[in-house]
């Protein structure tokens, strides 16, 4: 029986290897980039990409040039390492859009009804809400709520006479989840969710795992990972019946009014409302929380950077004038140039940033050098900004190394450009909130905490200084440490200046 099963599997694999290229040619278009075949059904190059996307994509660009096509989880990805062509041609093409790509991620990742996302009027309203409530004075209100909640959490923790040895990632990730929840949904909601079963943080962690599985689009997910997929409802259900007029942000209030309006309420189920409201917290925290942790780690590993940021914060705090602004004020945050550079540098050498657009029909792009790139309908064309972020010509012979003042403007020296939040008119609308959250947490840690690693020897510290043990396997959100490395980031901490 076993021999029959093995024979059947071998026949399937052989058929896949022989037949797939033939079928693939039937749908080809002129001037397609080189297609690199994988002999792994469905997954394609997903495993190699997940292990280390930066080195994997860099190696393919080195071998095949600026453009090539690979398959991952049954999707075709066309990589184009040509920033100017992407910015001037791809983003402006009427035949390319990000909407379908994002819609598919949401449907697969959180299980929302597709009609909620495909309705053009609803999408226009949602985009307008983002620009109305994530900038200017509204952004400052959100920053203040984040600041207030972090300070409140620290003061409460400082009053507990307990040994304070924790995992850095677990500790600060949890703080960021609840601070983000307080800013968006109100402090009352955040406090209540600490005491539920599962807690908001526990449900958030499970939701992240389910989301990561869902977006792969692999067959039989609901069977193979039924427990994990089902548990994402533990997170979504917390947002399905939000109590309004309870300190929530204007963004959440306006979205709730949209979902319950006479014009659109027939489209949204209770589950859909939970998906849309809850996914905002995931979007706000899934990248900022781990990035905050890595930013703190980089500062702890590099004392000269830590002291530079500390001095910058001290200079702001020494301002005794009546016009002194709080740290969460946008003007104060904008003055923290060294801290800004430190965070940008951390994100540069960790986040696998890229820009994506999907072909809505067969089309082509003419590059600035005259090269024609043919695209099939549903091809996803990607500019891998992370390849640029590790270019030795821009960032030195070892671009994985940390240089804290790299992005501080100096006379007669050009600051290298990076792409951390996408590009074009669909650049991440929450980018200022996200960066502000990281700045606030890191600043408050430096001002009010003493931290030391308790399980990191000098050899491991030096290895981290050369290259952080970053987990690149997450396709959408930012990662923590690689498997087997998390315990190295146990910390002992205490509080000061309260």
Short mmCIF file of C-alpha atoms in Angstrom, two decimals:
data_model
loop_
_atom_site.label_atom_id
_atom_site.label_comp_id
_atom_site.label_asym_id
_atom_site.label_seq_id
_atom_site.Cartn_x
_atom_site.Cartn_y
_atom_site.Cartn_z
CA UNK A 1 0.00 0.00 0.00
CA UNK A 2 2.81 2.39 0.92
CA UNK A 3 4.53 1.62 -2.38
CA UNK A 4 1.33 2.53 -4.27
CA UNK A 5 1.02 5.84 -2.43
CA UNK A 6 4.66 6.71 -3.12
CA UNK A 7 4.25 5.75 -6.77
CA UNK A 8 1.13 7.91 -7.04
CA UNK A 9 2.94 10.91 -5.51
CA UNK A 10 5.90 10.44 -7.87
CA UNK A 11 3.55 10.30 -10.86
CA UNK A 12 1.88 13.54 -9.73
CA UNK A 13 5.20 15.32 -9.29
CA UNK A 14 6.48 14.08 -12.64
CA UNK A 15 3.27 15.19 -14.34
CA UNK A 16 3.60 18.59 -12.68
CA UNK A 17 7.19 18.99 -13.88
CA UNK A 18 6.36 17.99 -17.46
CA UNK A 19 2.88 19.42 -17.98
CA UNK A 20 2.98 22.71 -16.05
CA UNK A 21 5.52 24.44 -18.36
CA UNK A 22 3.44 23.41 -21.38
CA UNK A 23 0.24 24.81 -19.87
CA UNK A 24 2.10 27.91 -18.75
CA UNK A 25 3.14 28.71 -22.32
CA UNK A 26 -0.49 28.79 -23.44
CA UNK A 27 -1.02 31.99 -21.43
CA UNK A 28 2.26 33.71 -22.27
CA UNK A 29 2.43 37.32 -23.49
CA UNK A 30 5.17 39.04 -25.52
CA UNK A 31 8.31 40.26 -23.73
CA UNK A 32 7.75 38.31 -20.53
CA UNK A 33 10.71 38.34 -18.13
CA UNK A 34 12.58 35.10 -17.57
CA UNK A 35 10.37 32.60 -15.73
CA UNK A 36 12.33 30.60 -13.16
CA UNK A 37 10.80 27.16 -12.72
CA UNK A 38 10.34 25.56 -9.34
CA UNK A 39 9.73 21.85 -9.05
CA UNK A 40 7.72 22.17 -5.84
CA UNK A 41 3.98 22.11 -6.61
CA UNK A 42 1.85 24.99 -5.28
CA UNK A 43 4.51 26.35 -2.91
CA UNK A 44 6.99 27.17 -5.66
CA UNK A 45 9.80 29.26 -4.18
CA UNK A 46 7.89 30.17 -1.01
CA UNK A 47 10.19 28.19 1.28
CA UNK A 48 13.39 29.70 -0.13
CA UNK A 49 11.86 33.16 -0.02
CA UNK A 50 10.65 32.74 3.55
CA UNK A 51 14.05 31.55 4.78
CA UNK A 52 15.81 34.75 3.68
CA UNK A 53 13.98 36.88 1.08
CA UNK A 54 16.76 39.45 0.87
CA UNK A 55 19.55 37.07 -0.09
CA UNK A 56 17.22 34.93 -2.22
CA UNK A 57 15.93 37.80 -4.36
CA UNK A 58 19.39 39.41 -4.53
CA UNK A 59 20.84 36.14 -5.84
CA UNK A 60 18.16 35.91 -8.54
CA UNK A 61 18.73 39.51 -9.62
CA UNK A 62 22.46 38.81 -9.80
CA UNK A 63 21.85 35.78 -11.99
CA UNK A 64 18.93 36.90 -14.19
CA UNK A 65 19.16 40.69 -14.26
CA UNK A 66 16.77 43.38 -13.13
CA UNK A 67 13.56 41.46 -13.95
CA UNK A 68 12.40 37.86 -13.61
CA UNK A 69 9.29 35.90 -12.67
CA UNK A 70 8.82 33.30 -9.94
CA UNK A 71 5.85 31.41 -8.56
CA UNK A 72 4.91 31.24 -4.89
CA UNK A 73 1.73 29.68 -3.48
CA UNK A 74 0.32 29.36 -7.02
CA UNK A 75 0.80 33.07 -7.82
CA UNK A 76 3.14 34.66 -10.34
CA UNK A 77 5.42 37.41 -9.01
CA UNK A 78 7.35 39.58 -11.46
CA UNK A 79 10.30 41.24 -9.73
CA UNK A 80 11.51 44.51 -11.23
CA UNK A 81 14.58 45.99 -9.57
CA UNK A 82 14.27 49.37 -11.26
CA UNK A 83 13.05 52.02 -8.84
CA UNK A 84 12.64 54.90 -11.28
CA UNK A 85 10.69 52.81 -13.79
CA UNK A 86 8.46 51.59 -10.97
CA UNK A 87 7.80 55.12 -9.70
CA UNK A 88 7.29 56.75 -13.09
CA UNK A 89 5.70 53.97 -15.15
CA UNK A 90 4.28 51.16 -13.01
CA UNK A 91 2.51 53.37 -10.47
CA UNK A 92 0.95 55.47 -13.23
CA UNK A 93 -0.26 52.61 -15.42
CA UNK A 94 -4.07 52.28 -15.62
CA UNK A 95 -3.58 48.55 -16.21
CA UNK A 96 -1.99 48.01 -12.79
CA UNK A 97 -3.68 48.30 -9.41
CA UNK A 98 -3.06 47.35 -5.79
CA UNK A 99 -6.75 47.02 -4.92
CA UNK A 100 -7.22 43.43 -6.08
CA UNK A 101 -4.02 42.33 -4.36
CA UNK A 102 -5.06 43.88 -1.03
CA UNK A 103 -8.59 42.54 -1.39
CA UNK A 104 -7.32 38.99 -1.84
CA UNK A 105 -5.08 39.30 1.22
CA UNK A 106 -7.99 40.52 3.35
CA UNK A 107 -10.41 37.85 2.14
CA UNK A 108 -7.91 35.05 2.70
CA UNK A 109 -6.31 36.48 5.81
CA UNK A 110 -9.30 37.53 7.89
CA UNK A 111 -12.20 35.80 6.16
CA UNK A 112 -14.17 38.92 5.33
CA UNK A 113 -16.99 39.04 2.78
CA UNK A 114 -15.49 40.14 -0.55
CA UNK A 115 -18.37 42.52 -1.30
CA UNK A 116 -17.33 44.74 1.63
CA UNK A 117 -14.04 45.40 -0.13
CA UNK A 118 -15.07 45.45 -3.77
CA UNK A 119 -17.70 48.19 -3.38
CA UNK A 120 -16.00 51.26 -4.89
CA UNK A 121 -18.06 53.81 -2.96
CA UNK A 122 -17.22 52.17 0.36
CA UNK A 123 -13.53 52.04 -0.50
CA UNK A 124 -13.48 55.73 -1.43
CA UNK A 125 -15.08 56.62 1.89
CA UNK A 126 -12.64 54.44 3.85
CA UNK A 127 -9.61 55.97 2.10
CA UNK A 128 -11.00 59.45 2.77
CA UNK A 129 -11.43 58.56 6.46
CA UNK A 130 -7.81 57.45 6.69
CA UNK A 131 -6.57 60.76 5.32
CA UNK A 132 -8.97 62.72 7.52
CA UNK A 133 -8.24 60.97 10.82
CA UNK A 134 -4.59 59.83 10.60
CA UNK A 135 -2.97 63.21 9.95
CA UNK A 136 -2.76 66.68 11.49
CA UNK A 137 -4.58 67.35 14.75
CA UNK A 138 -6.25 63.93 14.68
CA UNK A 139 -2.83 62.27 14.54
CA UNK A 140 -1.71 64.29 17.56
CA UNK A 141 -4.76 63.08 19.53
CA UNK A 142 -3.81 59.48 18.72
CA UNK A 143 -0.18 60.11 19.69
CA UNK A 144 -1.30 61.55 23.03
CA UNK A 145 -3.44 58.49 23.74
CA UNK A 146 -0.52 56.18 22.94
CA UNK A 147 1.76 58.24 25.19
CA UNK A 148 -0.75 58.36 28.06
CA UNK A 149 -1.33 54.62 27.99
CA UNK A 150 2.36 53.71 27.88
CA UNK A 151 3.13 56.07 30.78
CA UNK A 152 0.17 54.72 32.76
CA UNK A 153 1.31 51.13 32.15
CA UNK A 154 4.88 51.92 33.19
CA UNK A 155 3.80 53.67 36.39
CA UNK A 156 1.51 50.79 37.35
CA UNK A 157 4.30 48.31 36.70
CA UNK A 158 6.78 50.40 38.69
CA UNK A 159 4.53 50.17 41.76
CA UNK A 160 4.76 46.36 41.77
CA UNK A 161 7.54 45.11 44.00
CA UNK A 162 8.43 42.12 41.83
CA UNK A 163 11.50 40.77 40.10
CA UNK A 164 11.36 42.24 36.63
CA UNK A 165 12.99 39.72 34.31
CA UNK A 166 11.02 39.27 31.09
CA UNK A 167 11.42 38.56 27.41
CA UNK A 168 11.92 41.88 25.64
CA UNK A 169 9.68 40.96 22.71
CA UNK A 170 6.82 39.60 24.81
CA UNK A 171 6.92 42.56 27.20
CA UNK A 172 7.02 45.44 24.75
CA UNK A 173 4.83 43.77 22.11
CA UNK A 174 2.08 43.49 24.72
CA UNK A 175 2.48 47.13 25.74
CA UNK A 176 2.18 48.21 22.10
CA UNK A 177 -0.93 46.11 21.47
CA UNK A 178 -2.78 47.69 24.39
CA UNK A 179 -1.46 51.19 23.70
CA UNK A 180 -2.67 50.88 20.11
CA UNK A 181 -6.03 49.56 21.32
CA UNK A 182 -6.38 52.47 23.76
CA UNK A 183 -5.62 55.01 21.03
CA UNK A 184 -8.06 53.53 18.53
CA UNK A 185 -10.88 52.07 20.64
CA UNK A 186 -10.51 53.89 23.96
CA UNK A 187 -8.76 53.24 27.26
CA UNK A 188 -11.83 51.55 28.74
CA UNK A 189 -11.86 48.97 25.94
CA UNK A 190 -8.12 48.33 26.30
CA UNK A 191 -8.35 47.84 30.07
CA UNK A 192 -11.38 45.55 29.81
CA UNK A 193 -9.65 43.40 27.22
CA UNK A 194 -6.73 42.71 29.56
CA UNK A 195 -9.03 40.66 31.76
CA UNK A 196 -10.96 38.68 29.14
CA UNK A 197 -10.32 35.05 28.21
CA UNK A 198 -8.48 35.00 25.91
CA UNK A 199 -7.03 38.45 26.53
CA UNK A 200 -6.72 40.84 23.61
CA UNK A 201 -2.98 40.21 23.42
CA UNK A 202 -3.40 36.42 23.42
CA UNK A 203 -6.08 36.66 20.73
CA UNK A 204 -3.87 39.02 18.72
CA UNK A 205 -1.00 36.50 18.68
CA UNK A 206 -3.32 33.70 17.51
CA UNK A 207 -4.89 35.98 14.89
CA UNK A 208 -1.44 36.80 13.47
CA UNK A 209 -0.68 33.11 13.03
CA UNK A 210 -4.03 32.45 11.36
CA UNK A 211 -3.65 35.49 9.12
CA UNK A 212 -0.19 34.38 7.99
CA UNK A 213 -1.57 30.94 7.11
CA UNK A 214 -4.66 32.32 5.40
CA UNK A 215 -2.88 34.61 2.95
CA UNK A 216 -0.84 31.73 1.54
CA UNK A 217 -3.96 30.43 -0.18
CA UNK A 218 -2.76 26.86 0.24
CA UNK A 219 -5.40 24.15 -0.30
CA UNK A 220 -7.05 22.39 2.64
CA UNK A 221 -6.00 25.08 5.13
CA UNK A 222 -9.31 24.88 6.96
CA UNK A 223 -8.71 21.15 7.42
CA UNK A 224 -4.98 21.03 8.09
CA UNK A 225 -4.97 24.04 10.43
CA UNK A 226 -8.61 24.08 11.50
CA UNK A 227 -7.88 24.96 15.13
CA UNK A 228 -5.69 27.96 14.28
CA UNK A 229 -8.00 29.26 11.54
CA UNK A 230 -11.06 29.02 13.79
CA UNK A 231 -9.34 30.86 16.63
CA UNK A 232 -8.94 34.04 14.60
CA UNK A 233 -12.60 34.61 15.51
CA UNK A 234 -11.49 35.07 19.13
CA UNK A 235 -9.83 38.28 17.99
CA UNK A 236 -12.45 39.40 15.46
CA UNK A 237 -15.38 38.89 17.85
CA UNK A 238 -13.91 41.44 20.26
CA UNK A 239 -14.60 44.16 17.69
CA UNK A 240 -17.95 42.98 16.31
CA UNK A 241 -20.01 44.86 18.90
CA UNK A 242 -17.87 47.79 19.98
CA UNK A 243 -19.48 50.14 22.50
CA UNK A 244 -19.35 53.61 20.99
CA UNK A 245 -19.05 56.94 22.83
CA UNK A 246 -16.54 55.24 25.10
CA UNK A 247 -13.38 57.15 24.26
CA UNK A 248 -12.82 55.63 20.83
CA UNK A 249 -11.00 57.60 18.15
CA UNK A 250 -12.83 59.61 15.51
CA UNK A 251 -11.57 57.11 12.94
CA UNK A 252 -13.31 54.19 14.65
CA UNK A 253 -16.43 56.28 15.25
CA UNK A 254 -16.68 57.29 11.59
CA UNK A 255 -16.14 53.71 10.42
CA UNK A 256 -18.87 52.45 12.75
CA UNK A 257 -21.25 55.05 11.34
CA UNK A 258 -20.40 53.94 7.81
CA UNK A 259 -20.97 50.25 8.54
CA UNK A 260 -24.35 50.92 10.18
CA UNK A 261 -25.58 53.54 7.69
CA UNK A 262 -28.82 52.94 5.81
CA UNK A 263 -26.94 53.02 2.51
CA UNK A 264 -24.50 50.22 3.36
CA UNK A 265 -25.60 48.27 6.44
CA UNK A 266 -27.06 45.50 4.27
CA UNK A 267 -23.54 44.70 3.02
CA UNK A 268 -21.89 44.20 6.42
CA UNK A 269 -22.50 41.24 8.69
CA UNK A 270 -21.50 41.41 12.34
CA UNK A 271 -18.44 39.34 11.43
CA UNK A 272 -17.49 41.76 8.64
CA UNK A 273 -17.67 44.71 11.03
CA UNK A 274 -15.41 42.86 13.47
CA UNK A 275 -12.96 42.09 10.67
CA UNK A 276 -12.77 45.68 9.49
CA UNK A 277 -12.54 47.28 12.93
CA UNK A 278 -10.17 44.67 14.36
CA UNK A 279 -7.87 44.62 11.35
CA UNK A 280 -7.03 48.26 12.05
CA UNK A 281 -5.34 47.24 15.29
CA UNK A 282 -3.46 44.49 13.49
CA UNK A 283 -2.33 46.99 10.83
CA UNK A 284 -1.32 49.51 13.50
CA UNK A 285 0.67 47.10 15.66
CA UNK A 286 1.85 44.10 13.63
CA UNK A 287 4.84 46.04 12.31
CA UNK A 288 5.32 48.76 14.91
CA UNK A 289 5.52 46.39 17.90
CA UNK A 290 8.40 44.19 16.66
CA UNK A 291 10.11 47.20 15.07
CA UNK A 292 10.02 49.00 18.42
CA UNK A 293 11.70 45.98 19.99
CA UNK A 294 14.44 45.82 17.37
CA UNK A 295 14.99 49.58 17.68
CA UNK A 296 15.50 49.19 21.43
CA UNK A 297 17.82 46.21 20.87
CA UNK A 298 19.94 48.16 18.40
CA UNK A 299 20.30 50.98 20.93
CA UNK A 300 21.25 48.57 23.72
CA UNK A 301 23.81 46.89 21.46
CA UNK A 302 25.36 50.22 20.46
CA UNK A 303 26.04 52.41 23.53
CA UNK A 304 27.15 55.35 21.39
CA UNK A 305 23.73 55.40 19.73
CA UNK A 306 21.95 55.06 23.08
CA UNK A 307 23.89 58.00 24.54
CA UNK A 308 23.26 60.15 21.47
CA UNK A 309 19.49 59.62 21.70
CA UNK A 310 19.56 60.11 25.48
CA UNK A 311 21.37 63.43 25.03
CA UNK A 312 18.86 64.51 22.39
CA UNK A 313 15.96 63.76 24.75
CA UNK A 314 17.70 65.55 27.63
CA UNK A 315 18.10 68.68 25.54
CA UNK A 316 14.38 68.73 24.83
CA UNK A 317 13.51 68.09 28.48
CA UNK A 318 15.80 70.92 29.62
CA UNK A 319 13.66 73.43 27.77
CA UNK A 320 12.00 75.23 30.70
CA UNK A 321 10.16 77.83 28.66
CA UNK A 322 6.41 78.25 28.93
CA UNK A 323 6.11 77.23 25.29
CA UNK A 324 7.67 73.80 25.89
CA UNK A 325 5.63 71.16 24.12
CA UNK A 326 5.00 67.58 25.33
CA UNK A 327 6.97 64.78 23.71
CA UNK A 328 3.95 63.46 21.81
CA UNK A 329 3.48 66.81 20.08
CA UNK A 330 4.28 66.59 16.37
CA UNK A 331 6.76 69.47 16.62
CA UNK A 332 8.64 67.78 19.46
CA UNK A 333 8.68 64.43 17.67
CA UNK A 334 10.02 66.12 14.54
CA UNK A 335 12.97 67.51 16.54
CA UNK A 336 14.16 64.03 17.50
CA UNK A 337 16.41 63.70 14.45
CA UNK A 338 18.85 61.21 15.94
CA UNK A 339 16.07 58.97 17.27
CA UNK A 340 14.41 59.21 13.87
CA UNK A 341 17.64 58.09 12.20
CA UNK A 342 18.10 55.21 14.65
CA UNK A 343 14.61 53.85 13.99
CA UNK A 344 14.96 54.30 10.22
CA UNK A 345 18.27 52.44 10.31
CA UNK A 346 16.72 49.58 12.29
CA UNK A 347 13.85 49.32 9.82
CA UNK A 348 16.22 49.51 6.86
CA UNK A 349 18.20 46.44 7.87
CA UNK A 350 15.26 44.36 9.06
CA UNK A 351 12.00 45.03 7.20
CA UNK A 352 11.61 43.37 3.79
CA UNK A 353 9.90 46.38 2.25
CA UNK A 354 8.51 46.15 -1.26
CA UNK A 355 5.90 47.78 -3.49
CA UNK A 356 3.28 45.73 -5.32
CA UNK A 357 0.82 46.25 -8.14
CA UNK A 358 -1.34 43.64 -9.90
CA UNK A 359 -2.09 43.51 -13.62
CA UNK A 360 -5.84 43.80 -14.23
CA UNK A 361 -5.36 42.59 -17.81
CA UNK A 362 -2.54 41.56 -20.13
CA UNK A 363 -0.27 44.57 -20.47
CA UNK A 364 3.33 45.74 -20.74
CA UNK A 365 5.62 48.32 -19.17
CA UNK A 366 8.40 50.13 -21.03
CA UNK A 367 11.34 50.70 -18.69
CA UNK A 368 13.32 53.93 -18.80
CA UNK A 369 16.15 52.07 -20.55
CA UNK A 370 13.75 50.91 -23.30
CA UNK A 371 13.29 47.35 -22.01
CA UNK A 372 9.74 46.02 -22.39
CA UNK A 373 8.26 44.01 -19.51
CA UNK A 374 5.28 41.87 -20.55
CA UNK A 375 2.71 41.09 -17.85
CA UNK A 376 -0.14 38.61 -17.80
CA UNK A 377 -3.47 39.37 -16.20
CA UNK A 378 -3.15 38.83 -12.40
CA UNK A 379 0.67 38.96 -12.45
CA UNK A 380 1.94 40.82 -9.39
CA UNK A 381 4.80 43.15 -10.26
CA UNK A 382 7.05 43.94 -7.31
CA UNK A 383 9.74 46.51 -6.70
CA UNK A 384 11.92 44.90 -3.97
CA UNK A 385 13.01 48.01 -2.07
CA UNK A 386 14.81 45.79 0.43
CA UNK A 387 17.39 44.94 -2.26
CA UNK A 388 18.27 48.63 -2.45
CA UNK A 389 18.37 48.83 1.35
CA UNK A 390 21.19 46.27 1.32
CA UNK A 391 23.12 47.71 -1.61
CA UNK A 392 26.83 47.91 -0.60
CA UNK A 393 27.24 50.91 -2.89
CA UNK A 394 24.76 52.83 -0.74
CA UNK A 395 25.15 51.30 2.71
CA UNK A 396 28.73 50.05 2.94
CA UNK A 397 30.49 46.74 2.54
CA UNK A 398 28.37 45.13 5.27
CA UNK A 399 24.91 46.68 4.88
CA UNK A 400 23.57 44.53 7.74
CA UNK A 401 25.62 46.56 10.20
CA UNK A 402 24.00 49.37 12.17
CA UNK A 403 25.01 53.00 11.73
CA UNK A 404 22.78 55.07 13.98
CA UNK A 405 23.37 58.50 12.41
CA UNK A 406 23.18 57.34 8.80
CA UNK A 407 19.97 59.31 8.19
CA UNK A 408 20.93 62.49 10.04
CA UNK A 409 21.46 65.28 7.52
CA UNK A 410 25.07 66.45 7.43
CA UNK A 411 26.63 69.26 5.45
CA UNK A 412 27.82 68.30 1.98
CA UNK A 413 26.53 64.74 2.40
CA UNK A 414 23.42 63.28 0.83
CA UNK A 415 21.22 61.11 3.03
CA UNK A 416 20.38 57.82 1.26
CA UNK A 417 16.70 57.33 0.45
CA UNK A 418 14.72 54.35 1.70
CA UNK A 419 11.20 53.08 1.08
CA UNK A 420 9.68 51.85 4.34
CA UNK A 421 5.93 52.41 3.87
CA UNK A 422 5.29 51.75 0.19
CA UNK A 423 4.99 54.39 -2.50
CA UNK A 424 2.56 56.28 -4.68
CA UNK A 425 -0.96 57.36 -3.78
CA UNK A 426 -1.52 54.09 -1.89
CA UNK A 427 1.40 54.57 0.46
CA UNK A 428 0.52 53.32 3.95
CA UNK A 429 -1.92 55.95 5.34
CA UNK A 430 -0.94 55.07 8.91
CA UNK A 431 2.79 55.62 8.40
CA UNK A 432 3.00 58.73 10.59
CA UNK A 433 1.07 57.07 13.41
CA UNK A 434 3.23 53.94 13.13
CA UNK A 435 6.52 55.83 13.20
CA UNK A 436 5.25 58.06 15.99
CA UNK A 437 4.28 55.04 18.11
CA UNK A 438 7.78 53.60 17.76
CA UNK A 439 9.36 56.95 18.61
CA UNK A 440 7.21 57.38 21.70
CA UNK A 441 7.86 53.91 23.09
CA UNK A 442 11.62 54.08 22.50
CA UNK A 443 11.83 57.60 23.95
CA UNK A 444 9.89 56.63 27.08
CA UNK A 445 12.01 53.51 27.56
CA UNK A 446 15.20 55.59 27.46
CA UNK A 447 13.76 58.23 29.80
CA UNK A 448 12.17 55.93 32.36
CA UNK A 449 13.77 52.47 32.24
CA UNK A 450 17.06 50.78 33.01
CA UNK A 451 17.44 47.65 30.87
CA UNK A 452 20.14 45.01 30.61
CA UNK A 453 20.33 41.67 28.81
CA UNK A 454 20.58 38.74 31.21
CA UNK A 455 21.27 35.81 28.87
CA UNK A 456 23.43 37.36 26.15
CA UNK A 457 27.17 36.73 26.26
CA UNK A 458 29.74 38.95 24.54
CA UNK A 459 30.17 36.60 21.57
CA UNK A 460 26.44 36.63 20.81
CA UNK A 461 26.33 40.40 21.32
CA UNK A 462 29.04 40.86 18.68
CA UNK A 463 27.19 38.56 16.29
CA UNK A 464 24.06 40.68 16.73
CA UNK A 465 26.05 43.83 16.04
CA UNK A 466 27.13 42.34 12.71
CA UNK A 467 23.67 41.05 11.79
CA UNK A 468 20.50 40.75 13.86
CA UNK A 469 18.89 37.27 14.04
CA UNK A 470 15.79 38.60 12.31
CA UNK A 471 13.02 36.23 11.23
CA UNK A 472 12.22 37.10 7.62
CA UNK A 473 9.61 34.36 7.19
CA UNK A 474 6.61 36.65 7.68
CA UNK A 475 5.31 37.84 4.31
CA UNK A 476 3.21 40.80 5.45
CA UNK A 477 4.04 41.83 9.02
CA UNK A 478 7.42 42.31 10.66
CA UNK A 479 9.17 39.47 12.44
CA UNK A 480 10.80 38.82 15.76
CA UNK A 481 13.95 36.74 16.30
CA UNK A 482 14.68 33.57 14.38
CA UNK A 483 13.64 30.27 15.90
CA UNK A 484 15.93 29.37 18.78
CA UNK A 485 17.07 32.96 19.40
CA UNK A 486 14.19 34.46 21.38
CA UNK A 487 15.55 33.40 24.79
CA UNK A 488 18.68 35.44 24.12
CA UNK A 489 16.58 38.57 24.56
CA UNK A 490 15.61 38.12 28.19
CA UNK A 491 16.03 41.42 30.03
CA UNK A 492 16.17 42.70 33.58
CA UNK A 493 14.63 46.12 34.01
CA UNK A 494 13.74 48.78 36.55
CA UNK A 495 12.18 52.25 36.40
CA UNK A 496 13.52 55.75 37.01
CA UNK A 497 12.43 59.40 36.87
CA UNK A 498 8.83 58.82 37.94
#
